[in-house]
PDB file of C-alpha atoms in Angstrom:
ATOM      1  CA  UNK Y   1      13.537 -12.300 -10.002  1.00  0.00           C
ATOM      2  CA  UNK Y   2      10.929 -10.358  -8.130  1.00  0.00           C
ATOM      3  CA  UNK Y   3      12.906  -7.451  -5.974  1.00  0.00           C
ATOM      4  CA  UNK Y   4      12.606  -3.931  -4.693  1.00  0.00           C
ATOM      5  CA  UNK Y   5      15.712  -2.513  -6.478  1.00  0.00           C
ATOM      6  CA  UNK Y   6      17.024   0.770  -5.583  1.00  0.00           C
ATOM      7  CA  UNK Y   7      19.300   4.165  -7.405  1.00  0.00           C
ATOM      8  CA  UNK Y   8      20.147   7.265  -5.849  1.00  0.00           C
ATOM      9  CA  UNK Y   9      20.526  10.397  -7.873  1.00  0.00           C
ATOM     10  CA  UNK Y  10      20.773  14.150  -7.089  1.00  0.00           C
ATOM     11  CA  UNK Y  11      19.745  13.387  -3.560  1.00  0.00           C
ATOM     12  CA  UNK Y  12      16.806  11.632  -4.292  1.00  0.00           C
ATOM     13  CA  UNK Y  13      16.553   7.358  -3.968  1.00  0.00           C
ATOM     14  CA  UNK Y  14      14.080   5.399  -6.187  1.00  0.00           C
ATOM     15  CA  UNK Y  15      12.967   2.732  -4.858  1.00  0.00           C
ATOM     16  CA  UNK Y  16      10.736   0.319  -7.695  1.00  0.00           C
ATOM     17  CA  UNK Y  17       8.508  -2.350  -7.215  1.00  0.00           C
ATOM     18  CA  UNK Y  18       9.721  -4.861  -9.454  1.00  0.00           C
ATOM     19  CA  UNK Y  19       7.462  -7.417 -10.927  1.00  0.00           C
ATOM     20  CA  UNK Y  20       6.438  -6.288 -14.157  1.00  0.00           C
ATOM     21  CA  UNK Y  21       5.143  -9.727 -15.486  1.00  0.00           C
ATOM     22  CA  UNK Y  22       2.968  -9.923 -12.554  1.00  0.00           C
ATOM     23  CA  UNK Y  23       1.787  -6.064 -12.584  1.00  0.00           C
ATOM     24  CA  UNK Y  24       4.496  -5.472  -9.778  1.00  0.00           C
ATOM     25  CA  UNK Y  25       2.637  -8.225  -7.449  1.00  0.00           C
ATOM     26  CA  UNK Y  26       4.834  -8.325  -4.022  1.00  0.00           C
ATOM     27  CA  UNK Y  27       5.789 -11.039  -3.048  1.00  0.00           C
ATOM     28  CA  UNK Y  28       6.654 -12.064   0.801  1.00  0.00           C
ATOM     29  CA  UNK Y  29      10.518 -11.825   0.529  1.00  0.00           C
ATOM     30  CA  UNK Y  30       9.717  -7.896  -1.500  1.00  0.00           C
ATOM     31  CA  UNK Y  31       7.598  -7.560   1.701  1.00  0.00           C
ATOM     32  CA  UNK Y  32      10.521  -8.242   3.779  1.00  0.00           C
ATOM     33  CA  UNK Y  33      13.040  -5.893   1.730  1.00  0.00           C
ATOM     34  CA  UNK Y  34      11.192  -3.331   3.137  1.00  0.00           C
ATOM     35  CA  UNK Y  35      12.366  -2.724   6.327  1.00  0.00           C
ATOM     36  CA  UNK Y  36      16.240  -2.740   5.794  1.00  0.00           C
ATOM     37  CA  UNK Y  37      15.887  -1.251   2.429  1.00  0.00           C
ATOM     38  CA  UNK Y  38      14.230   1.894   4.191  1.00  0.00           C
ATOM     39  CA  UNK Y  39      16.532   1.705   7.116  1.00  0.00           C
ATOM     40  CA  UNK Y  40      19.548   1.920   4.790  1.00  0.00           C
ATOM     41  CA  UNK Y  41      17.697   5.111   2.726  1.00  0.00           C
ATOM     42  CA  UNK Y  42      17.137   6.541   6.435  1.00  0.00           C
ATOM     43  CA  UNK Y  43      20.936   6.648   7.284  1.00  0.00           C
ATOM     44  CA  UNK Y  44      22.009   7.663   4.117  1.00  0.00           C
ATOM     45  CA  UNK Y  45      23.044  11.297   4.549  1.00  0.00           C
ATOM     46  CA  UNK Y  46      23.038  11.732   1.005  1.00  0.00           C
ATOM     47  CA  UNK Y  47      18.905  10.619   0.410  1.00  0.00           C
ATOM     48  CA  UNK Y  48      16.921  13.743   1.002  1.00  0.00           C
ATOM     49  CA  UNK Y  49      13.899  12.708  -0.929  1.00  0.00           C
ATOM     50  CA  UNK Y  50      12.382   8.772  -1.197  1.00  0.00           C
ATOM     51  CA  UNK Y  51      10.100   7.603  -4.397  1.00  0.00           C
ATOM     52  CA  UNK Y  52       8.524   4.758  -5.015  1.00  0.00           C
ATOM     53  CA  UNK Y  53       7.117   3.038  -8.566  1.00  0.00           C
ATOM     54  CA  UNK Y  54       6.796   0.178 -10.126  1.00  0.00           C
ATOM     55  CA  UNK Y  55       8.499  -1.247 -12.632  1.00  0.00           C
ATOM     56  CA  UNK Y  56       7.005  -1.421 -16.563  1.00  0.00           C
ATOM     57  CA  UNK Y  57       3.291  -0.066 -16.332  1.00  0.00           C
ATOM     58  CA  UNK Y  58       1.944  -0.408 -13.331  1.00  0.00           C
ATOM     59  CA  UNK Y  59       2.816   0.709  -9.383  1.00  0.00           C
ATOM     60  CA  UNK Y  60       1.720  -2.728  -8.018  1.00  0.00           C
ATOM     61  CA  UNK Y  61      -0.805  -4.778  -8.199  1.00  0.00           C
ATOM     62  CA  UNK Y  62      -0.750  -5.768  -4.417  1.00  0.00           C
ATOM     63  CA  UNK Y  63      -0.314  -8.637  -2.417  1.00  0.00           C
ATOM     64  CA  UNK Y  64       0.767 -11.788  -4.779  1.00  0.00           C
ATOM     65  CA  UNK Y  65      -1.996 -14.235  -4.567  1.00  0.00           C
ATOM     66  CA  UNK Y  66       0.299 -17.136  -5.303  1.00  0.00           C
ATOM     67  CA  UNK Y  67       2.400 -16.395  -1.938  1.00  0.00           C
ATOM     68  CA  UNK Y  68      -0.804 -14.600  -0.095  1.00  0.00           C
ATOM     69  CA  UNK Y  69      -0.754 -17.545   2.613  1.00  0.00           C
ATOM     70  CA  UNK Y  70       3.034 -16.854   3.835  1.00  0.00           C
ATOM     71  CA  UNK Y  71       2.369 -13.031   3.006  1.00  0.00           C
ATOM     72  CA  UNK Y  72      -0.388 -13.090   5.243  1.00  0.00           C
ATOM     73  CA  UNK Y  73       0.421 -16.297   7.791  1.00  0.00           C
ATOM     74  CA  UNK Y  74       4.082 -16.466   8.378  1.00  0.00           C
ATOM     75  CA  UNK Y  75       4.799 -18.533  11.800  1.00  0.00           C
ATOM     76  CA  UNK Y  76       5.476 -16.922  14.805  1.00  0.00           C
ATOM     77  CA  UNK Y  77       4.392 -13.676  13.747  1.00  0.00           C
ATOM     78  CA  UNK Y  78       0.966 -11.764  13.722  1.00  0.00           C
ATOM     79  CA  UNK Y  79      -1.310 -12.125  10.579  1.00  0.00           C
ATOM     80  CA  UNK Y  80      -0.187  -9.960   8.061  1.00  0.00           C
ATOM     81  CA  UNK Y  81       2.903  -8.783  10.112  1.00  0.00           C
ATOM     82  CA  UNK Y  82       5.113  -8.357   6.926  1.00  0.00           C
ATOM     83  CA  UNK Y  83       2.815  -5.603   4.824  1.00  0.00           C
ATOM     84  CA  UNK Y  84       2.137  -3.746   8.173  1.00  0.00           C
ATOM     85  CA  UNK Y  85       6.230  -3.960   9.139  1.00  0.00           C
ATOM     86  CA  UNK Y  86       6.494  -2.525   5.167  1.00  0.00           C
ATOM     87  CA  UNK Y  87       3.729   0.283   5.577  1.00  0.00           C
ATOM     88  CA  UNK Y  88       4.467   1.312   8.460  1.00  0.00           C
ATOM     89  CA  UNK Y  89       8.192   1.690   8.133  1.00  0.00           C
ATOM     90  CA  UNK Y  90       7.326   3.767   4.809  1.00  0.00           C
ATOM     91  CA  UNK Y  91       5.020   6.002   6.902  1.00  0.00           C
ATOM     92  CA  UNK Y  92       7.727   6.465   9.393  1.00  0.00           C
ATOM     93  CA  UNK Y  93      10.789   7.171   6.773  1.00  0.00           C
ATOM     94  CA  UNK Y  94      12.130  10.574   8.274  1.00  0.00           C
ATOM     95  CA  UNK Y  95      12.535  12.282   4.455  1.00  0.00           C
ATOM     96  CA  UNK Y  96       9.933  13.086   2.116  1.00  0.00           C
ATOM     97  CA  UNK Y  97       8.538  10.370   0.087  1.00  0.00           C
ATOM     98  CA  UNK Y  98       6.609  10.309  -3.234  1.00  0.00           C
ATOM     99  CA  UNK Y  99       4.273   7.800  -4.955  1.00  0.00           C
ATOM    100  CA  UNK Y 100       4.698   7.828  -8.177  1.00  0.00           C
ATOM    101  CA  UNK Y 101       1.550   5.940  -9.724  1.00  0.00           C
ATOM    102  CA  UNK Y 102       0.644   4.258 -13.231  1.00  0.00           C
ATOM    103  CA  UNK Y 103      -1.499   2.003 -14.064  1.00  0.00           C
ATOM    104  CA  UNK Y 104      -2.824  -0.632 -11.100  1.00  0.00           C
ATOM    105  CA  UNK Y 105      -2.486   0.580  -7.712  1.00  0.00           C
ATOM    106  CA  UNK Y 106      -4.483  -2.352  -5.668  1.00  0.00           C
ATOM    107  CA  UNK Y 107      -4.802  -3.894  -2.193  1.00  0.00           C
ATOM    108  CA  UNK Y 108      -1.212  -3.376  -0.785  1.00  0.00           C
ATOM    109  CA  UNK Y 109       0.076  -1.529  -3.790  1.00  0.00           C
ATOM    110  CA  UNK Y 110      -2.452   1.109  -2.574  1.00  0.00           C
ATOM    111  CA  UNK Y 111      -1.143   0.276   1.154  1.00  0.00           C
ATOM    112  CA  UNK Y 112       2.353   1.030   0.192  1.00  0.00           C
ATOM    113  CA  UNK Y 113       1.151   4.533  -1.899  1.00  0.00           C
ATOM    114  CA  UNK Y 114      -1.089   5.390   0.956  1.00  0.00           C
ATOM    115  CA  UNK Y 115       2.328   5.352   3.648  1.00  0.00           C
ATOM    116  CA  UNK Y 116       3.576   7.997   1.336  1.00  0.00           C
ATOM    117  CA  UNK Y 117       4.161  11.842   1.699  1.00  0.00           C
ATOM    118  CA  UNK Y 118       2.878  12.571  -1.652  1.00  0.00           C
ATOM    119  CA  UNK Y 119       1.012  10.717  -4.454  1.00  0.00           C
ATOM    120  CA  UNK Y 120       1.418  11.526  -8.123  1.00  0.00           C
ATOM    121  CA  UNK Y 121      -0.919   9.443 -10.290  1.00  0.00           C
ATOM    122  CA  UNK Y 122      -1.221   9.495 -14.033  1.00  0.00           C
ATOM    123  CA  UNK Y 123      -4.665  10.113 -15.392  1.00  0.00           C
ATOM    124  CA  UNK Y 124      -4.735   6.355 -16.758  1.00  0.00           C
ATOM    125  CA  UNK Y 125      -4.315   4.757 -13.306  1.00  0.00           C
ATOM    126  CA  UNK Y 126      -6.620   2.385 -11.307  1.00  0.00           C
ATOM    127  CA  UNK Y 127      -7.392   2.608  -7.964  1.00  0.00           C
ATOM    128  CA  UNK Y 128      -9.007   0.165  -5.085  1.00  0.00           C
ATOM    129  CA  UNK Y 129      -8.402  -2.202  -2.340  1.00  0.00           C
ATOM    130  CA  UNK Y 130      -9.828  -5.756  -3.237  1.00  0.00           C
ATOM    131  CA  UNK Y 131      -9.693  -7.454   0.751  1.00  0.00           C
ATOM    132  CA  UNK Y 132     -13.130  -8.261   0.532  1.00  0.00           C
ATOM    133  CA  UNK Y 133     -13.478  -9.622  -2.766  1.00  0.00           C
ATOM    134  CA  UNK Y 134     -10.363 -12.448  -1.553  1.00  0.00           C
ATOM    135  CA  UNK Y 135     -11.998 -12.567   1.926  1.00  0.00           C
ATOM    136  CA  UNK Y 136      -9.512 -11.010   4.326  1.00  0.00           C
ATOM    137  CA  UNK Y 137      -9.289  -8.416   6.602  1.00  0.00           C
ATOM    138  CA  UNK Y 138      -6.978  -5.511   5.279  1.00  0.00           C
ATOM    139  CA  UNK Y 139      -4.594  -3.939   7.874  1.00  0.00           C
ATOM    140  CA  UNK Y 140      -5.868  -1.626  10.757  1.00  0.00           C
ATOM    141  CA  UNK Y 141      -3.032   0.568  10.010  1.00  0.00           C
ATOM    142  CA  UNK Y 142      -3.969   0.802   6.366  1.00  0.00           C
ATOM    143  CA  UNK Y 143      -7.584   1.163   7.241  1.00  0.00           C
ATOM    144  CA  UNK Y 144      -6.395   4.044   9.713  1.00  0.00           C
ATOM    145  CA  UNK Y 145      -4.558   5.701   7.522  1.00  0.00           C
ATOM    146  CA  UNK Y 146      -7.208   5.388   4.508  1.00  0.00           C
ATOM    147  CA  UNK Y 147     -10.096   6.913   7.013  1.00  0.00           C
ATOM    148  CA  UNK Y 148      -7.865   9.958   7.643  1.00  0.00           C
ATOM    149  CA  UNK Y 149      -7.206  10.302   3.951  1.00  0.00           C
ATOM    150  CA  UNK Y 150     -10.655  10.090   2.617  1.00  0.00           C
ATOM    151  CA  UNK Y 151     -13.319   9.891   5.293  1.00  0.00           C
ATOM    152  CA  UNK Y 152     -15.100   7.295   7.062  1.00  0.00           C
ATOM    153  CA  UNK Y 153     -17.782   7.294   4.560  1.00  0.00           C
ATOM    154  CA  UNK Y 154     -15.540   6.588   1.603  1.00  0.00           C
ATOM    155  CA  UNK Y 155     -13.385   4.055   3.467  1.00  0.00           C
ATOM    156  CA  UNK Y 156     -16.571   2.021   3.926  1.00  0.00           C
ATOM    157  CA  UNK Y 157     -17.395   1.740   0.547  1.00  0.00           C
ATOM    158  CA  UNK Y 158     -14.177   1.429  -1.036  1.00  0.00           C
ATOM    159  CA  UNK Y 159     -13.459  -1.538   1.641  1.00  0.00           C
ATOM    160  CA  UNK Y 160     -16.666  -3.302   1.790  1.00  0.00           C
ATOM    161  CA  UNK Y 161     -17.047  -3.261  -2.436  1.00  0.00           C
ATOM    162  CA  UNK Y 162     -13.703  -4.109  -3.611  1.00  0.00           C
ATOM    163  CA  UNK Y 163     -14.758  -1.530  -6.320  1.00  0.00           C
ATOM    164  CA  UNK Y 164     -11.800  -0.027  -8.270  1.00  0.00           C
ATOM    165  CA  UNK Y 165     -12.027   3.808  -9.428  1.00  0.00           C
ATOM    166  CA  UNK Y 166     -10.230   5.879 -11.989  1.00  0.00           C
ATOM    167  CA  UNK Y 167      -7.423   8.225 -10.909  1.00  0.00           C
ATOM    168  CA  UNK Y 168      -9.983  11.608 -11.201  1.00  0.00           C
ATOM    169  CA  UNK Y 169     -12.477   9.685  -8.831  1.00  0.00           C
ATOM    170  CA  UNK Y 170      -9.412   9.070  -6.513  1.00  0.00           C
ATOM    171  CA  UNK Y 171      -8.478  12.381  -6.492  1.00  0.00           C
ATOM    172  CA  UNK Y 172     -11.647  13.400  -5.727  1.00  0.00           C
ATOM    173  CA  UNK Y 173     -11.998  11.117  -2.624  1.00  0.00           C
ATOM    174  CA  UNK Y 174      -8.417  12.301  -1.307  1.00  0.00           C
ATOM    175  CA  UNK Y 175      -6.507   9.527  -2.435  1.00  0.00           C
ATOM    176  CA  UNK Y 176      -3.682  11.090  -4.256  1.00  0.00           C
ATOM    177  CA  UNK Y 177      -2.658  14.256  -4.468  1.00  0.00           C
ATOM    178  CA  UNK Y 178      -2.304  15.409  -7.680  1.00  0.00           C
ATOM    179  CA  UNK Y 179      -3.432  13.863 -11.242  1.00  0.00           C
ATOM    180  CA  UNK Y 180      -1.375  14.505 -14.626  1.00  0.00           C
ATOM    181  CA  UNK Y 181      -1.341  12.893 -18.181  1.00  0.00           C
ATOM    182  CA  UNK Y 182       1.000  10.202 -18.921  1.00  0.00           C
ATOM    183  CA  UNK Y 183       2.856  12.297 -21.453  1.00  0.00           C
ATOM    184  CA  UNK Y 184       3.831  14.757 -18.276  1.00  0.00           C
ATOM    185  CA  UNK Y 185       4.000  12.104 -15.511  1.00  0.00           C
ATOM    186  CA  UNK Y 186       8.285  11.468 -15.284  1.00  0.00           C
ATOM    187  CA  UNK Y 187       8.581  14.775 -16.147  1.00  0.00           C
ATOM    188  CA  UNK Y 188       6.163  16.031 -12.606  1.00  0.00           C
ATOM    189  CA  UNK Y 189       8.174  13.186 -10.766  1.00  0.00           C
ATOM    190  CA  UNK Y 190      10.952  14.485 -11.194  1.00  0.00           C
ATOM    191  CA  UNK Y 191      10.137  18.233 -10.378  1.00  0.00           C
ATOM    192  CA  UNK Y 192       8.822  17.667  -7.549  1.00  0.00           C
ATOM    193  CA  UNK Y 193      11.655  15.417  -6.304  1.00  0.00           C
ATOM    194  CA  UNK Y 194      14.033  18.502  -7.218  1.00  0.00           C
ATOM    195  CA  UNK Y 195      11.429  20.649  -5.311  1.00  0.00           C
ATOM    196  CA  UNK Y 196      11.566  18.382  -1.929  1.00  0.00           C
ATOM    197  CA  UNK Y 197      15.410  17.817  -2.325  1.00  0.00           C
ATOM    198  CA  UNK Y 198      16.093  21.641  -2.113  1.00  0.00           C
ATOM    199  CA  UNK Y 199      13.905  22.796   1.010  1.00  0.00           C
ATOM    200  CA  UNK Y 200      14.815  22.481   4.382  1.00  0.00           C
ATOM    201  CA  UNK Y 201      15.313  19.055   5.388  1.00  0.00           C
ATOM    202  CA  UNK Y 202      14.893  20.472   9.350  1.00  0.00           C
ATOM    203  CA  UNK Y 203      11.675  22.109   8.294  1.00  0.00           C
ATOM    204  CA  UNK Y 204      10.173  19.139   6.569  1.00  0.00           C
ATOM    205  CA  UNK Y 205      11.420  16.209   8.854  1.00  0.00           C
ATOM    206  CA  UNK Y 206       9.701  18.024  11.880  1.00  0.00           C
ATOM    207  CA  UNK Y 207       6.657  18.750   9.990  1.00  0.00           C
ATOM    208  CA  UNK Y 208       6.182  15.311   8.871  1.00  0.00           C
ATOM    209  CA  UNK Y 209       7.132  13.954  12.531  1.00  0.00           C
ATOM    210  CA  UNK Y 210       4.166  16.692  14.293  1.00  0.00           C
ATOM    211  CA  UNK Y 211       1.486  15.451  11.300  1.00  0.00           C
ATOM    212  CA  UNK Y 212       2.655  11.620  12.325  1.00  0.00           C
ATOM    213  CA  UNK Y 213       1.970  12.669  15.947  1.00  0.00           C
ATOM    214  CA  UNK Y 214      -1.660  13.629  14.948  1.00  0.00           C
ATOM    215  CA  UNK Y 215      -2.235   9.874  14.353  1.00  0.00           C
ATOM    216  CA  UNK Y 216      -0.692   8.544  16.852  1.00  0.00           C
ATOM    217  CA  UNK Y 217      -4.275   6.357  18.579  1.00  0.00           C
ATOM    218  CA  UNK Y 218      -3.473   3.857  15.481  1.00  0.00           C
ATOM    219  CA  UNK Y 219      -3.010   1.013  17.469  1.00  0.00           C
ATOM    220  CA  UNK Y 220      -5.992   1.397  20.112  1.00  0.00           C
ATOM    221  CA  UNK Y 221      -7.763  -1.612  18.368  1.00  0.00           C
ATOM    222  CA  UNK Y 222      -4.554  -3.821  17.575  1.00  0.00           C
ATOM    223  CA  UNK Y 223      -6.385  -6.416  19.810  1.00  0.00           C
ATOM    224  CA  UNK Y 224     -10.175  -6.223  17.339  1.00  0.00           C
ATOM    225  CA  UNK Y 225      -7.595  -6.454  14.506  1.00  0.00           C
ATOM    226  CA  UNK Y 226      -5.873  -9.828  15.816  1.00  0.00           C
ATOM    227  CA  UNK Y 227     -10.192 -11.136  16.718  1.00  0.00           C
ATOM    228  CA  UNK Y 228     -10.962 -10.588  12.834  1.00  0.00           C
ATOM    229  CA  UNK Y 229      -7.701 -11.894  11.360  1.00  0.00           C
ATOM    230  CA  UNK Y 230      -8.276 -15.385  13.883  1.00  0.00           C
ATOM    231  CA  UNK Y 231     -11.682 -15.213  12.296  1.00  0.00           C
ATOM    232  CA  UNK Y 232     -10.430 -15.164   8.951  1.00  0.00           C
ATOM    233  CA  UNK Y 233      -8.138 -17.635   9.243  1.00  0.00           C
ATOM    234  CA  UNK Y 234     -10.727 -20.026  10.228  1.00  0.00           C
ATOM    235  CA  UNK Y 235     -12.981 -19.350   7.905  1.00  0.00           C
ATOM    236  CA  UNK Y 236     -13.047 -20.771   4.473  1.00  0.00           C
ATOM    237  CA  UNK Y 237     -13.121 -17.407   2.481  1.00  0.00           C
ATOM    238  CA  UNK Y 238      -9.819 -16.742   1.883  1.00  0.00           C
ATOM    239  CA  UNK Y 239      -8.654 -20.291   0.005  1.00  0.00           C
ATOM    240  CA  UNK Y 240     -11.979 -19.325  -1.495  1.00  0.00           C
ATOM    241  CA  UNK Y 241     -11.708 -15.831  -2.688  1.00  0.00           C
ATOM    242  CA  UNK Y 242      -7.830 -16.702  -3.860  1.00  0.00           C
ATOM    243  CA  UNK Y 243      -8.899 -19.835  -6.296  1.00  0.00           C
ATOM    244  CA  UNK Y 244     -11.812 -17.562  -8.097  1.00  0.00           C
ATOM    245  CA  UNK Y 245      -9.393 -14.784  -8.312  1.00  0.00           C
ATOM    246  CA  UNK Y 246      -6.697 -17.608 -10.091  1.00  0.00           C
ATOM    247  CA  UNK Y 247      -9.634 -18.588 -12.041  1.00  0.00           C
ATOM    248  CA  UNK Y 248     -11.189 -15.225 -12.934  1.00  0.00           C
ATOM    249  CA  UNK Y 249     -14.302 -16.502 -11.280  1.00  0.00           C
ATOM    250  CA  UNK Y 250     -16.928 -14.753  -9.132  1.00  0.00           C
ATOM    251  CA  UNK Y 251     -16.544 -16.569  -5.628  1.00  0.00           C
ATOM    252  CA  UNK Y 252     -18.974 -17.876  -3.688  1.00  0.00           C
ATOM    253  CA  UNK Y 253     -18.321 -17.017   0.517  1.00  0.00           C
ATOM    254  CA  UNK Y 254     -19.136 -19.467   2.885  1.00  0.00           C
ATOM    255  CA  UNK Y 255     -18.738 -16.888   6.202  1.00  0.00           C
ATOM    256  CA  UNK Y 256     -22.201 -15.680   7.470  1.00  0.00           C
ATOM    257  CA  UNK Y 257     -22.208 -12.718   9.316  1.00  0.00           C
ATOM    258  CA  UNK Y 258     -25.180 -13.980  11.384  1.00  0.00           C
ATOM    259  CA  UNK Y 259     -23.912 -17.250  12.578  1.00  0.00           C
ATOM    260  CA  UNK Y 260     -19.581 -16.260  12.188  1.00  0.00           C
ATOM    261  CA  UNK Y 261     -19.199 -19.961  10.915  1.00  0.00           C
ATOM    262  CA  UNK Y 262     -19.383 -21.814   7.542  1.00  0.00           C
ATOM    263  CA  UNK Y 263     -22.931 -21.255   5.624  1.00  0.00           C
ATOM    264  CA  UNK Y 264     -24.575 -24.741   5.697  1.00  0.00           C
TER     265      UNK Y 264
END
């Protein structure tokens, strides 16, 4: 069954994305594990140090397309309002926390690495957020947060092409932090875990909380966000975009910037 599953050791909790026949895929009720899971890791006296991974060979391949409608449209609550509750939980976990990335990192597997402290990436991985190649409109708070990673110029292109890049090219563009080969990657994970588990916890809790303040005009545009997610929802792009994807087509968009309606 699809799950986040969790172990403590030494003072460090791993968390892993567990979906392995669907590259890690997460699925609306992973989504939801989020926020407890975290807030049970946050009380724990005994966590000092949070990482994530997925489970097999891959950190996650996003979003599931097969649930994406009750990921993204869930009743009652704000487009989306599952993977934002998820990221931005993970951004606010008061311990140091540590992405540890192989193989696909896409869409909201890159939201979920992105909410991290740290991101460790094997020199095989893959890299890219695929919202406009399904037709919706990826999260303000995980646009924010990818404009203060990489720049405004790199967020544009790596959101407007769907285009996927190799874990140097990431690197280069700020996404992770460091690169290693696979041979080394556990290995890194776990010395850097060790590392974090041993500093001060005072000194790195109110470190993290004055770099979180630095951010803090994320939700200025909340109201823009909620305009383009009504959009999508009318539009046709998204049932669209999700069928080619099933079918490993290219997909043909019916929503014209020109008119904001159906191409006739």
């Amino acid at each position: 069954m699809p799950e986040l599953t969790v172990t403590t050791a030494g003072g460090v909790a791993t968390v892993v994305i567990d979906n392995p026949s669907r590259r890690n895929s997460i699925t609306l009720e992973m989504w939801q594990q989020f926020v407890p899971l975290l807030d049970e890791l946050a009380a724990d006296p005994d966590v000092r140090v949070l990482v994530i991974r997925g489970s097999g060979e891959n950190f996650s391949a996003g979003a599931d397309i097969g649930d994406l409608d009750r990921i993204l449209r869930d009743p009652g609550l704000p487009d989306g309002a599952w993977v934002t509750r998820a990221e931005e939980a993970l951004a606010a976990f008061p311990k140091p926390t540590v992405a540890a990335i192989h193989g696909y990192c896409v869409g909201g597997g890159w939201e979920i690495a992105g909410a991290c402290d740290i991101r460790i990436s094997t020199d095989g991985s893959t890299f890219g957020i695929t919202a406009s190649r399904i037709g919706i409109v990826y999260p303000l708070s995980g646009i924010s947060r990818l404009v203060r990673l990489a720049g405004e110029a790199t967020a544009r292109y790596l959101l407007f092409s769907g285009d996927t890049v190799d874990a140097s090219t990431a690197f280069s563009m700020g996404l992770v932090t460091k690169v290693v080969p696979a041979a080394h990657f556990a290995g890194e994970i776990a010395s850097i875990a060790t590392t974090l588990s041993y500093r001060s916890q005072l000194s790195i809790v109110a470190m993290k909380s004055l770099i979180g303040a630095l951010g803090a005009r994320a939700h200025e545009l909340d109201a823009e966000l909620a305009r383009w997610q009504a959009e999508s929802d009318n539009s046709d792009d998204p049932a669209i975009g999700a069928a080619a994807f099933a079918a490993r087509e290219q997909p043909t968009f019916t929503w014209n910037a020109s008119t904001r309606n159906r191409a006739t």
